[in-house]
Amino acid sequence: MSAAAVRPEETNDAAAAVSKTVILFVRIFWKIIVTGFPEPPYVCNGCSIRNRCPLEKQFYYARDADAEYSRTLSDSRKGVDLTQAEIDDLNRLLQTCIGKNRQSPYHVFVSHRDMFNCSLRTLYNYINLGILNVKPIDLPRATRRKPRKTKSRTHKVDARCREGRSYTDYLSYMEKHPNSRVCQLDSVIGRKGGSCILTLCFPDIRFQFGYLRKRNDARSVREFFIKQYHTLDHDLFHKLFDVLLVDNGSEFSDPSAIEALGSPEIHPRVFYCDPNRSDQKGACENDHINFRRIVPKGTDMDGFDQKLIDRIFSQINNFCRFSLNGKTPFAMFRFLYGDVPLKAWNIQYVEPDDVLLSPALIADHRSKGENHHDDAHDKK
């Protein structure tokens, strides 16, 4: 096509397009190349010409920026902010002042402040962590102080487990259902962090039995009730464990799992005593007195087995009670519930003259266990 054949309006359109392109590149060059994002947010996220811009783009992603910040913050607080040369200088100073002259870290810190690029608390941390050659035992007063006791942290499965299950709710429920059987639960602890016993007490007849657990947690309590639910007849299970009154220990923090054993209409109901009110389940607490006559407080129960626990509670339940008019809890329980649960829990009858409530019962059980092991070995 010749130049004469080009229409004027087509020429004007081409010129306008070229002008727009030139203007676009001038804006890009001036804003990005020359000034380098002079205005917030200094990235391409909100740029109006982003889709037409041919240059490499920079975007801001909040999640990636936060992750990078967290990593930087964490890395900056790890390790020791000292060079090897600084550590060597501190070792020479502290070995002379503390190791030889028996000075305190505070005295050294104040006297040689220019040598420390850390705080006094950090200096103690370096000593306790073994970063420096001076050890905690080298400090003048370190051996006089006992480690501070820290309360062990317990984990509750359901932090809101008390809602609708308080002691007030328990009294209200019992007022509406006076014929419901109550079973009081508690934990007997031996060595801290070791084996323990879940005790279950029927307060109206003073009958109590125990279940040995390796750990004092909610899982072991849940497993006990699941085992009872599948071992006993369902009607007998709900008759025995109709209402459960427990304390505020973390081992009882999963009531929903226990209450799920049954139908929506018939199932165990768990209620909690008020904090620091052990008297609200006094029968269970008082029956522990007889248990402690056999197993003194602080006894390590890691070597116990369930047979020994069953034997201990067999002795306790065959002990005559004044509150039962001279009857035994064993006889009262057998009269009310029969022999099936007694056999399931291995609680046996003991002659009155054979009742033994002393630590000698544990020694007798262990000696019989050793003799049984020796006899089995001889037969082999």
mmCIF file of C-alpha atoms in Angstrom:
data_model
loop_
_atom_site.group_PDB
_atom_site.id
_atom_site.type_symbol
_atom_site.label_atom_id
_atom_site.label_comp_id
_atom_site.label_asym_id
_atom_site.label_seq_id
_atom_site.Cartn_x
_atom_site.Cartn_y
_atom_site.Cartn_z
ATOM 1 C CA MET A 1 0.000 0.000 0.000
ATOM 2 C CA SER A 2 1.425 3.412 -0.939
ATOM 3 C CA ALA A 3 1.758 6.314 1.406
ATOM 4 C CA ALA A 4 -0.937 8.153 -0.536
ATOM 5 C CA ALA A 5 -3.387 5.355 0.103
ATOM 6 C CA VAL A 6 -3.076 5.591 3.916
ATOM 7 C CA ARG A 7 -6.082 7.195 5.473
ATOM 8 C CA PRO A 8 -5.523 10.129 7.881
ATOM 9 C CA GLU A 9 -7.545 8.525 10.680
ATOM 10 C CA GLU A 10 -5.369 5.359 10.560
ATOM 11 C CA THR A 11 -2.250 7.506 10.836
ATOM 12 C CA ASN A 12 -3.673 9.291 13.862
ATOM 13 C CA ASP A 13 -4.568 5.941 15.562
ATOM 14 C CA ALA A 14 -1.049 4.583 15.052
ATOM 15 C CA ALA A 15 0.493 7.758 16.393
ATOM 16 C CA ALA A 16 -1.762 7.635 19.448
ATOM 17 C CA ALA A 17 -0.798 4.026 20.125
ATOM 18 C CA VAL A 18 2.900 4.851 19.839
ATOM 19 C CA SER A 19 2.437 7.809 22.171
ATOM 20 C CA LYS A 20 0.667 5.684 24.796
ATOM 21 C CA THR A 21 3.445 3.085 24.635
ATOM 22 C CA VAL A 22 6.141 5.721 25.016
ATOM 23 C CA ILE A 23 4.309 7.326 27.921
ATOM 24 C CA LEU A 24 3.921 3.880 29.599
ATOM 25 C CA PHE A 25 7.636 3.108 29.336
ATOM 26 C CA VAL A 26 8.557 6.583 30.563
ATOM 27 C CA ARG A 27 6.360 6.100 33.648
ATOM 28 C CA ILE A 28 7.821 2.650 34.291
ATOM 29 C CA PHE A 29 11.385 3.926 33.827
ATOM 30 C CA TRP A 30 10.882 6.934 36.061
ATOM 31 C CA LYS A 31 8.931 5.198 38.846
ATOM 32 C CA ILE A 32 10.796 1.909 39.002
ATOM 33 C CA ILE A 33 14.269 2.340 37.542
ATOM 34 C CA VAL A 34 15.111 5.879 38.627
ATOM 35 C CA THR A 35 13.209 6.332 41.894
ATOM 36 C CA GLY A 36 13.092 2.651 42.911
ATOM 37 C CA PHE A 37 9.561 2.546 44.392
ATOM 38 C CA PRO A 38 9.733 5.868 46.277
ATOM 39 C CA GLU A 39 6.214 5.609 47.620
ATOM 40 C CA PRO A 40 4.588 2.948 49.827
ATOM 41 C CA PRO A 41 4.069 0.081 49.538
ATOM 42 C CA TYR A 42 7.246 -0.090 47.368
ATOM 43 C CA VAL A 43 6.012 -3.278 45.673
ATOM 44 C CA CYS A 44 3.923 -4.159 42.651
ATOM 45 C CA ASN A 45 0.858 -5.459 44.521
ATOM 46 C CA GLY A 46 -1.299 -2.384 43.915
ATOM 47 C CA CYS A 47 0.325 -0.995 40.791
ATOM 48 C CA SER A 48 -2.176 0.100 38.120
ATOM 49 C CA ILE A 49 0.147 -0.835 35.217
ATOM 50 C CA ARG A 50 1.244 -4.189 36.636
ATOM 51 C CA ASN A 51 -0.356 -6.263 33.873
ATOM 52 C CA ARG A 52 1.339 -4.251 31.091
ATOM 53 C CA CYS A 53 4.705 -3.775 32.778
ATOM 54 C CA PRO A 54 7.436 -5.866 31.071
ATOM 55 C CA LEU A 55 9.915 -5.555 33.930
ATOM 56 C CA GLU A 56 10.586 -8.019 36.738
ATOM 57 C CA LYS A 57 8.047 -7.539 39.520
ATOM 58 C CA GLN A 58 8.337 -7.541 43.314
ATOM 59 C CA PHE A 59 5.361 -8.676 45.390
ATOM 60 C CA TYR A 60 4.706 -8.701 49.123
ATOM 61 C CA TYR A 61 3.236 -11.860 50.681
ATOM 62 C CA ALA A 62 2.273 -11.395 54.318
ATOM 63 C CA ARG A 63 2.466 -15.083 55.270
ATOM 64 C CA ASP A 64 5.980 -15.527 53.840
ATOM 65 C CA ALA A 65 7.169 -12.313 55.481
ATOM 66 C CA ASP A 66 5.818 -13.398 58.876
ATOM 67 C CA ALA A 67 7.475 -16.814 58.572
ATOM 68 C CA GLU A 68 10.803 -15.210 57.678
ATOM 69 C CA TYR A 69 10.480 -12.831 60.637
ATOM 70 C CA SER A 70 9.745 -15.711 63.010
ATOM 71 C CA ARG A 71 12.799 -17.617 61.780
ATOM 72 C CA THR A 72 15.006 -14.552 62.196
ATOM 73 C CA LEU A 73 13.660 -13.892 65.671
ATOM 74 C CA SER A 74 14.183 -17.508 66.713
ATOM 75 C CA ASP A 75 17.678 -17.770 65.264
ATOM 76 C CA SER A 76 18.745 -14.536 66.947
ATOM 77 C CA ARG A 77 17.929 -15.979 70.382
ATOM 78 C CA LYS A 78 19.701 -19.302 69.967
ATOM 79 C CA GLY A 79 23.243 -20.195 70.852
ATOM 80 C CA VAL A 80 25.766 -17.996 72.632
ATOM 81 C CA ASP A 81 26.435 -14.439 71.606
ATOM 82 C CA LEU A 82 30.170 -14.718 72.267
ATOM 83 C CA THR A 83 33.201 -15.330 70.092
ATOM 84 C CA GLN A 84 35.777 -17.930 71.044
ATOM 85 C CA ALA A 85 38.256 -15.150 71.908
ATOM 86 C CA GLU A 86 35.721 -13.566 74.300
ATOM 87 C CA ILE A 87 35.065 -16.932 75.930
ATOM 88 C CA ASP A 88 38.792 -17.468 76.461
ATOM 89 C CA ASP A 89 39.141 -14.006 78.057
ATOM 90 C CA LEU A 90 36.222 -14.669 80.401
ATOM 91 C CA ASN A 91 37.601 -18.082 81.367
ATOM 92 C CA ARG A 92 40.964 -16.573 82.356
ATOM 93 C CA LEU A 93 39.264 -13.859 84.398
ATOM 94 C CA LEU A 94 36.739 -16.102 86.147
ATOM 95 C CA GLN A 95 39.200 -18.902 86.926
ATOM 96 C CA THR A 96 41.358 -16.398 88.779
ATOM 97 C CA CYS A 97 38.639 -14.379 90.509
ATOM 98 C CA ILE A 98 36.107 -17.136 91.259
ATOM 99 C CA GLY A 99 38.056 -20.379 91.056
ATOM 100 C CA LYS A 100 41.126 -19.171 92.954
ATOM 101 C CA ASN A 101 40.053 -16.118 94.982
ATOM 102 C CA ARG A 102 36.514 -17.401 95.698
ATOM 103 C CA GLN A 103 34.874 -14.136 94.635
ATOM 104 C CA SER A 104 31.239 -13.940 93.663
ATOM 105 C CA PRO A 105 30.104 -13.458 90.045
ATOM 106 C CA TYR A 106 28.511 -10.148 91.028
ATOM 107 C CA HIS A 107 31.786 -8.858 92.462
ATOM 108 C CA VAL A 108 33.657 -9.840 89.314
ATOM 109 C CA PHE A 109 30.938 -8.402 87.081
ATOM 110 C CA VAL A 110 31.000 -5.001 88.804
ATOM 111 C CA SER A 111 34.798 -4.855 89.070
ATOM 112 C CA HIS A 112 35.413 -5.757 85.422
ATOM 113 C CA ARG A 113 32.318 -4.332 83.777
ATOM 114 C CA ASP A 114 34.193 -3.448 80.586
ATOM 115 C CA MET A 115 34.949 -7.123 79.897
ATOM 116 C CA PHE A 116 31.317 -8.224 79.837
ATOM 117 C CA ASN A 117 29.074 -7.563 76.865
ATOM 118 C CA CYS A 118 26.181 -9.321 78.610
ATOM 119 C CA SER A 119 24.066 -8.917 81.733
ATOM 120 C CA LEU A 120 24.749 -10.496 85.106
ATOM 121 C CA ARG A 121 21.827 -12.896 84.611
ATOM 122 C CA THR A 122 23.312 -14.031 81.292
ATOM 123 C CA LEU A 123 26.666 -14.602 82.987
ATOM 124 C CA TYR A 124 24.985 -16.930 85.488
ATOM 125 C CA ASN A 125 23.267 -18.718 82.602
ATOM 126 C CA TYR A 126 26.612 -19.243 80.854
ATOM 127 C CA ILE A 127 28.016 -20.753 84.053
ATOM 128 C CA ASN A 128 24.994 -23.021 84.646
ATOM 129 C CA LEU A 129 24.984 -24.210 81.019
ATOM 130 C CA GLY A 130 28.680 -25.198 81.189
ATOM 131 C CA ILE A 131 29.771 -22.732 78.506
ATOM 132 C CA LEU A 132 32.508 -21.381 80.758
ATOM 133 C CA ASN A 133 35.118 -23.378 82.642
ATOM 134 C CA VAL A 134 33.800 -22.169 85.996
ATOM 135 C CA LYS A 135 31.149 -24.569 87.273
ATOM 136 C CA PRO A 136 28.140 -23.859 89.516
ATOM 137 C CA ILE A 137 29.834 -25.735 92.373
ATOM 138 C CA ASP A 138 32.670 -23.180 92.261
ATOM 139 C CA LEU A 139 30.286 -20.380 93.238
ATOM 140 C CA PRO A 140 30.524 -19.482 96.949
ATOM 141 C CA ARG A 141 26.845 -19.890 97.787
ATOM 142 C CA ALA A 142 25.708 -22.338 95.131
ATOM 143 C CA THR A 143 26.027 -25.429 97.329
ATOM 144 C CA ARG A 144 23.970 -23.844 100.121
ATOM 145 C CA ARG A 145 20.838 -23.319 98.080
ATOM 146 C CA LYS A 146 18.418 -26.071 97.245
ATOM 147 C CA PRO A 147 16.826 -26.100 93.802
ATOM 148 C CA ARG A 148 13.555 -24.232 93.735
ATOM 149 C CA LYS A 149 10.557 -26.529 93.810
ATOM 150 C CA THR A 150 8.374 -26.237 90.763
ATOM 151 C CA LYS A 151 4.815 -27.458 90.677
ATOM 152 C CA SER A 152 4.370 -30.187 88.109
ATOM 153 C CA ARG A 153 2.107 -29.225 85.241
ATOM 154 C CA THR A 154 -0.898 -31.390 84.607
ATOM 155 C CA HIS A 155 -2.799 -31.669 81.372
ATOM 156 C CA LYS A 156 -6.574 -31.714 81.425
ATOM 157 C CA VAL A 157 -8.262 -33.444 78.526
ATOM 158 C CA ASP A 158 -11.306 -31.187 78.831
ATOM 159 C CA ALA A 159 -10.605 -27.854 80.506
ATOM 160 C CA ARG A 160 -14.356 -27.211 80.814
ATOM 161 C CA CYS A 161 -15.166 -30.604 82.308
ATOM 162 C CA ARG A 162 -16.708 -29.083 85.467
ATOM 163 C CA GLU A 163 -19.446 -27.240 83.587
ATOM 164 C CA GLY A 164 -22.760 -28.812 84.576
ATOM 165 C CA ARG A 165 -20.943 -31.283 86.852
ATOM 166 C CA SER A 166 -20.161 -29.220 89.963
ATOM 167 C CA TYR A 167 -20.908 -30.301 93.514
ATOM 168 C CA THR A 168 -24.010 -28.118 93.469
ATOM 169 C CA ASP A 169 -25.185 -29.972 90.371
ATOM 170 C CA TYR A 170 -24.469 -33.232 92.210
ATOM 171 C CA LEU A 171 -26.672 -32.246 95.173
ATOM 172 C CA SER A 172 -29.431 -31.167 92.812
ATOM 173 C CA TYR A 173 -29.262 -34.446 90.902
ATOM 174 C CA MET A 174 -29.302 -36.552 94.073
ATOM 175 C CA GLU A 175 -32.310 -34.615 95.330
ATOM 176 C CA LYS A 176 -34.182 -35.572 92.165
ATOM 177 C CA HIS A 177 -32.819 -39.156 92.115
ATOM 178 C CA PRO A 178 -32.435 -40.190 95.771
ATOM 179 C CA ASN A 179 -32.145 -43.905 94.920
ATOM 180 C CA SER A 180 -29.058 -43.467 92.744
ATOM 181 C CA ARG A 181 -25.960 -45.315 93.901
ATOM 182 C CA VAL A 182 -22.891 -43.150 94.452
ATOM 183 C CA CYS A 183 -19.329 -44.310 93.875
ATOM 184 C CA GLN A 184 -16.507 -42.053 95.073
ATOM 185 C CA LEU A 185 -13.193 -42.093 93.192
ATOM 186 C CA ASP A 186 -9.718 -41.025 94.189
ATOM 187 C CA SER A 187 -6.057 -41.705 93.384
ATOM 188 C CA VAL A 188 -3.472 -43.046 95.818
ATOM 189 C CA ILE A 189 0.015 -41.918 94.825
ATOM 190 C CA GLY A 190 3.227 -43.720 95.690
ATOM 191 C CA ARG A 191 6.454 -42.330 94.316
ATOM 192 C CA LYS A 192 5.928 -39.127 92.345
ATOM 193 C CA GLY A 193 5.754 -40.010 88.674
ATOM 194 C CA GLY A 194 5.492 -43.748 89.392
ATOM 195 C CA SER A 195 2.674 -46.264 89.645
ATOM 196 C CA CYS A 196 -0.518 -45.288 91.438
ATOM 197 C CA ILE A 197 -3.872 -46.778 92.373
ATOM 198 C CA LEU A 198 -7.361 -45.742 91.352
ATOM 199 C CA THR A 199 -9.619 -46.360 94.358
ATOM 200 C CA LEU A 200 -13.394 -46.724 94.106
ATOM 201 C CA CYS A 201 -15.505 -46.524 97.252
ATOM 202 C CA PHE A 202 -19.199 -47.184 97.831
ATOM 203 C CA PRO A 203 -19.757 -44.890 100.823
ATOM 204 C CA ASP A 204 -23.024 -46.345 102.109
ATOM 205 C CA ILE A 205 -21.403 -49.735 102.808
ATOM 206 C CA ARG A 206 -17.739 -48.614 103.101
ATOM 207 C CA PHE A 207 -16.676 -51.047 100.382
ATOM 208 C CA GLN A 208 -13.560 -50.051 98.458
ATOM 209 C CA PHE A 209 -11.367 -51.665 95.822
ATOM 210 C CA GLY A 210 -8.409 -50.518 93.750
ATOM 211 C CA TYR A 211 -6.996 -50.662 90.248
ATOM 212 C CA LEU A 212 -3.238 -50.402 89.694
ATOM 213 C CA ARG A 213 -2.141 -47.906 87.030
ATOM 214 C CA LYS A 214 1.316 -47.232 85.630
ATOM 215 C CA ARG A 215 0.596 -43.529 85.190
ATOM 216 C CA ASN A 216 -1.798 -41.134 86.862
ATOM 217 C CA ASP A 217 -3.532 -39.866 83.735
ATOM 218 C CA ALA A 218 -7.012 -39.653 82.244
ATOM 219 C CA ARG A 219 -6.297 -42.419 79.756
ATOM 220 C CA SER A 220 -5.790 -45.073 82.446
ATOM 221 C CA VAL A 221 -9.056 -44.084 84.165
ATOM 222 C CA ARG A 222 -10.896 -44.240 80.859
ATOM 223 C CA GLU A 223 -9.424 -47.675 80.084
ATOM 224 C CA PHE A 224 -10.537 -48.981 83.495
ATOM 225 C CA PHE A 225 -14.179 -48.064 82.929
ATOM 226 C CA ILE A 226 -14.161 -49.411 79.377
ATOM 227 C CA LYS A 227 -12.821 -52.703 80.749
ATOM 228 C CA GLN A 228 -15.547 -52.813 83.420
ATOM 229 C CA TYR A 229 -18.222 -52.009 80.839
ATOM 230 C CA HIS A 230 -17.226 -55.017 78.716
ATOM 231 C CA THR A 231 -16.589 -57.333 81.684
ATOM 232 C CA LEU A 232 -19.733 -56.787 83.761
ATOM 233 C CA ASP A 233 -23.340 -57.154 82.698
ATOM 234 C CA HIS A 234 -24.551 -53.779 81.410
ATOM 235 C CA ASP A 235 -27.355 -53.555 83.981
ATOM 236 C CA LEU A 236 -24.918 -54.370 86.782
ATOM 237 C CA PHE A 237 -22.394 -51.877 85.414
ATOM 238 C CA HIS A 238 -24.914 -49.043 85.471
ATOM 239 C CA LYS A 239 -26.155 -50.117 88.893
ATOM 240 C CA LEU A 240 -22.654 -49.974 90.363
ATOM 241 C CA PHE A 241 -21.453 -46.854 88.553
ATOM 242 C CA ASP A 242 -24.634 -44.813 88.391
ATOM 243 C CA VAL A 243 -23.152 -41.626 89.909
ATOM 244 C CA LEU A 244 -19.402 -40.990 90.143
ATOM 245 C CA LEU A 245 -18.090 -38.320 92.512
ATOM 246 C CA VAL A 246 -14.479 -37.342 91.846
ATOM 247 C CA ASP A 247 -12.017 -34.599 92.771
ATOM 248 C CA ASN A 248 -10.436 -32.061 90.440
ATOM 249 C CA GLY A 249 -7.373 -34.109 89.475
ATOM 250 C CA SER A 250 -6.354 -34.176 85.828
ATOM 251 C CA GLU A 251 -6.879 -37.955 85.754
ATOM 252 C CA PHE A 252 -10.642 -37.305 85.970
ATOM 253 C CA SER A 253 -10.697 -34.616 83.271
ATOM 254 C CA ASP A 254 -12.317 -36.766 80.570
ATOM 255 C CA PRO A 255 -15.843 -37.348 81.923
ATOM 256 C CA SER A 256 -17.415 -37.468 78.461
ATOM 257 C CA ALA A 257 -15.586 -40.716 77.663
ATOM 258 C CA ILE A 258 -16.992 -42.350 80.814
ATOM 259 C CA GLU A 259 -20.495 -40.975 80.316
ATOM 260 C CA ALA A 260 -20.484 -42.316 76.742
ATOM 261 C CA LEU A 261 -20.579 -45.888 78.107
ATOM 262 C CA GLY A 262 -24.253 -46.612 77.747
ATOM 263 C CA SER A 263 -27.315 -45.115 76.112
ATOM 264 C CA PRO A 264 -28.334 -41.446 76.183
ATOM 265 C CA GLU A 265 -30.889 -42.302 78.877
ATOM 266 C CA ILE A 266 -28.821 -44.690 81.021
ATOM 267 C CA HIS A 267 -25.133 -43.924 81.492
ATOM 268 C CA PRO A 268 -22.737 -43.009 84.321
ATOM 269 C CA ARG A 269 -22.898 -39.420 85.513
ATOM 270 C CA VAL A 270 -19.712 -37.732 86.684
ATOM 271 C CA PHE A 271 -19.680 -34.901 89.226
ATOM 272 C CA TYR A 272 -16.809 -32.951 90.805
ATOM 273 C CA CYS A 273 -16.177 -31.895 94.373
ATOM 274 C CA ASP A 274 -15.379 -28.271 95.081
ATOM 275 C CA PRO A 275 -11.652 -27.413 95.070
ATOM 276 C CA ASN A 276 -9.869 -28.268 98.328
ATOM 277 C CA ARG A 277 -12.960 -29.978 99.744
ATOM 278 C CA SER A 278 -11.915 -33.576 100.242
ATOM 279 C CA ASP A 279 -14.579 -33.829 102.965
ATOM 280 C CA GLN A 280 -17.240 -33.871 100.238
ATOM 281 C CA LYS A 281 -16.173 -37.467 99.520
ATOM 282 C CA GLY A 282 -15.030 -38.232 103.041
ATOM 283 C CA ALA A 283 -15.832 -41.959 102.965
ATOM 284 C CA CYS A 284 -13.242 -42.570 100.255
ATOM 285 C CA GLU A 285 -10.643 -40.428 102.033
ATOM 286 C CA ASN A 286 -11.242 -42.129 105.398
ATOM 287 C CA ASP A 287 -10.929 -45.605 103.930
ATOM 288 C CA HIS A 288 -7.465 -44.664 102.703
ATOM 289 C CA ILE A 289 -6.415 -44.708 106.365
ATOM 290 C CA ASN A 290 -6.707 -48.500 106.400
ATOM 291 C CA PHE A 291 -4.842 -48.696 103.095
ATOM 292 C CA ARG A 292 -1.995 -46.613 104.532
ATOM 293 C CA ARG A 293 -1.700 -49.022 107.439
ATOM 294 C CA ILE A 294 -0.526 -51.566 104.880
ATOM 295 C CA VAL A 295 1.136 -49.235 102.368
ATOM 296 C CA PRO A 296 2.679 -46.256 104.211
ATOM 297 C CA LYS A 297 2.714 -42.911 102.478
ATOM 298 C CA GLY A 298 5.679 -42.485 100.125
ATOM 299 C CA THR A 299 6.022 -46.204 99.386
ATOM 300 C CA ASP A 300 7.267 -46.916 95.878
ATOM 301 C CA MET A 301 4.513 -48.927 94.185
ATOM 302 C CA ASP A 302 6.377 -49.610 90.926
ATOM 303 C CA GLY A 303 7.011 -53.184 92.069
ATOM 304 C CA PHE A 304 3.366 -53.843 92.935
ATOM 305 C CA ASP A 305 1.074 -55.998 90.818
ATOM 306 C CA GLN A 306 -2.713 -56.182 90.628
ATOM 307 C CA LYS A 307 -2.797 -59.392 92.677
ATOM 308 C CA LEU A 308 -1.196 -57.591 95.599
ATOM 309 C CA ILE A 309 -3.678 -54.715 95.293
ATOM 310 C CA ASP A 310 -6.578 -57.194 95.281
ATOM 311 C CA ARG A 311 -5.154 -58.902 98.359
ATOM 312 C CA ILE A 312 -4.760 -55.584 100.194
ATOM 313 C CA PHE A 313 -8.373 -54.573 99.583
ATOM 314 C CA SER A 314 -9.578 -58.057 100.444
ATOM 315 C CA GLN A 315 -8.059 -57.552 103.892
ATOM 316 C CA ILE A 316 -9.540 -54.050 104.226
ATOM 317 C CA ASN A 317 -13.046 -55.119 103.152
ATOM 318 C CA ASN A 318 -13.093 -57.985 105.683
ATOM 319 C CA PHE A 319 -12.327 -55.600 108.547
ATOM 320 C CA CYS A 320 -15.400 -55.161 110.800
ATOM 321 C CA ARG A 321 -16.823 -51.624 110.941
ATOM 322 C CA PHE A 322 -18.600 -49.914 113.782
ATOM 323 C CA SER A 323 -20.628 -47.874 111.263
ATOM 324 C CA LEU A 324 -21.980 -51.151 109.822
ATOM 325 C CA ASN A 325 -22.992 -52.497 113.231
ATOM 326 C CA GLY A 326 -20.119 -54.974 113.283
ATOM 327 C CA LYS A 327 -20.601 -56.146 109.698
ATOM 328 C CA THR A 328 -17.846 -56.109 107.097
ATOM 329 C CA PRO A 329 -17.968 -54.178 103.810
ATOM 330 C CA PHE A 330 -17.407 -57.513 102.037
ATOM 331 C CA ALA A 331 -20.548 -59.013 103.543
ATOM 332 C CA MET A 332 -22.646 -55.924 102.831
ATOM 333 C CA PHE A 333 -21.504 -55.675 99.223
ATOM 334 C CA ARG A 334 -22.070 -59.387 98.642
ATOM 335 C CA PHE A 335 -25.600 -59.065 100.023
ATOM 336 C CA LEU A 336 -26.455 -56.133 97.747
ATOM 337 C CA TYR A 337 -24.697 -57.018 94.489
ATOM 338 C CA GLY A 338 -23.822 -60.713 94.630
ATOM 339 C CA ASP A 339 -20.573 -62.533 93.840
ATOM 340 C CA VAL A 340 -20.133 -61.521 90.183
ATOM 341 C CA PRO A 341 -18.387 -58.172 90.733
ATOM 342 C CA LEU A 342 -16.366 -59.611 93.635
ATOM 343 C CA LYS A 343 -14.988 -62.303 91.340
ATOM 344 C CA ALA A 344 -14.344 -59.761 88.578
ATOM 345 C CA TRP A 345 -12.339 -57.617 91.021
ATOM 346 C CA ASN A 346 -10.761 -60.633 92.784
ATOM 347 C CA ILE A 347 -11.937 -59.479 96.233
ATOM 348 C CA GLN A 348 -12.002 -62.584 98.452
ATOM 349 C CA TYR A 349 -13.323 -63.500 101.864
ATOM 350 C CA VAL A 350 -10.816 -63.463 104.716
ATOM 351 C CA GLU A 351 -11.375 -65.051 108.112
ATOM 352 C CA PRO A 352 -11.614 -62.480 110.928
ATOM 353 C CA ASP A 353 -8.521 -63.833 112.689
ATOM 354 C CA ASP A 354 -6.524 -63.758 109.438
ATOM 355 C CA VAL A 355 -7.119 -60.075 108.646
ATOM 356 C CA LEU A 356 -3.691 -58.403 108.378
ATOM 357 C CA LEU A 357 -3.412 -54.627 108.203
ATOM 358 C CA SER A 358 0.332 -53.996 108.253
ATOM 359 C CA PRO A 359 3.250 -53.804 105.790
ATOM 360 C CA ALA A 360 3.943 -57.442 106.628
ATOM 361 C CA LEU A 361 1.230 -58.273 104.081
ATOM 362 C CA ILE A 362 3.431 -56.905 101.280
ATOM 363 C CA ALA A 363 6.453 -58.877 102.462
ATOM 364 C CA ASP A 364 4.316 -62.044 102.710
ATOM 365 C CA HIS A 365 2.992 -61.538 99.185
ATOM 366 C CA ARG A 366 6.471 -61.077 97.770
ATOM 367 C CA SER A 367 7.854 -64.105 99.584
ATOM 368 C CA LYS A 368 5.047 -66.260 98.236
ATOM 369 C CA GLY A 369 5.700 -64.901 94.758
ATOM 370 C CA GLU A 370 9.397 -65.794 95.033
ATOM 371 C CA ASN A 371 8.580 -69.274 96.361
ATOM 372 C CA HIS A 372 6.136 -69.805 93.513
ATOM 373 C CA HIS A 373 8.815 -68.746 91.030
ATOM 374 C CA ASP A 374 11.346 -71.130 92.615
ATOM 375 C CA ASP A 375 8.863 -74.018 92.519
ATOM 376 C CA ALA A 376 8.114 -73.405 88.857
ATOM 377 C CA HIS A 377 11.851 -73.277 88.126
ATOM 378 C CA ASP A 378 12.412 -76.586 89.947
ATOM 379 C CA LYS A 379 9.637 -78.271 87.948
ATOM 380 C CA LYS A 380 11.330 -77.227 84.740
#
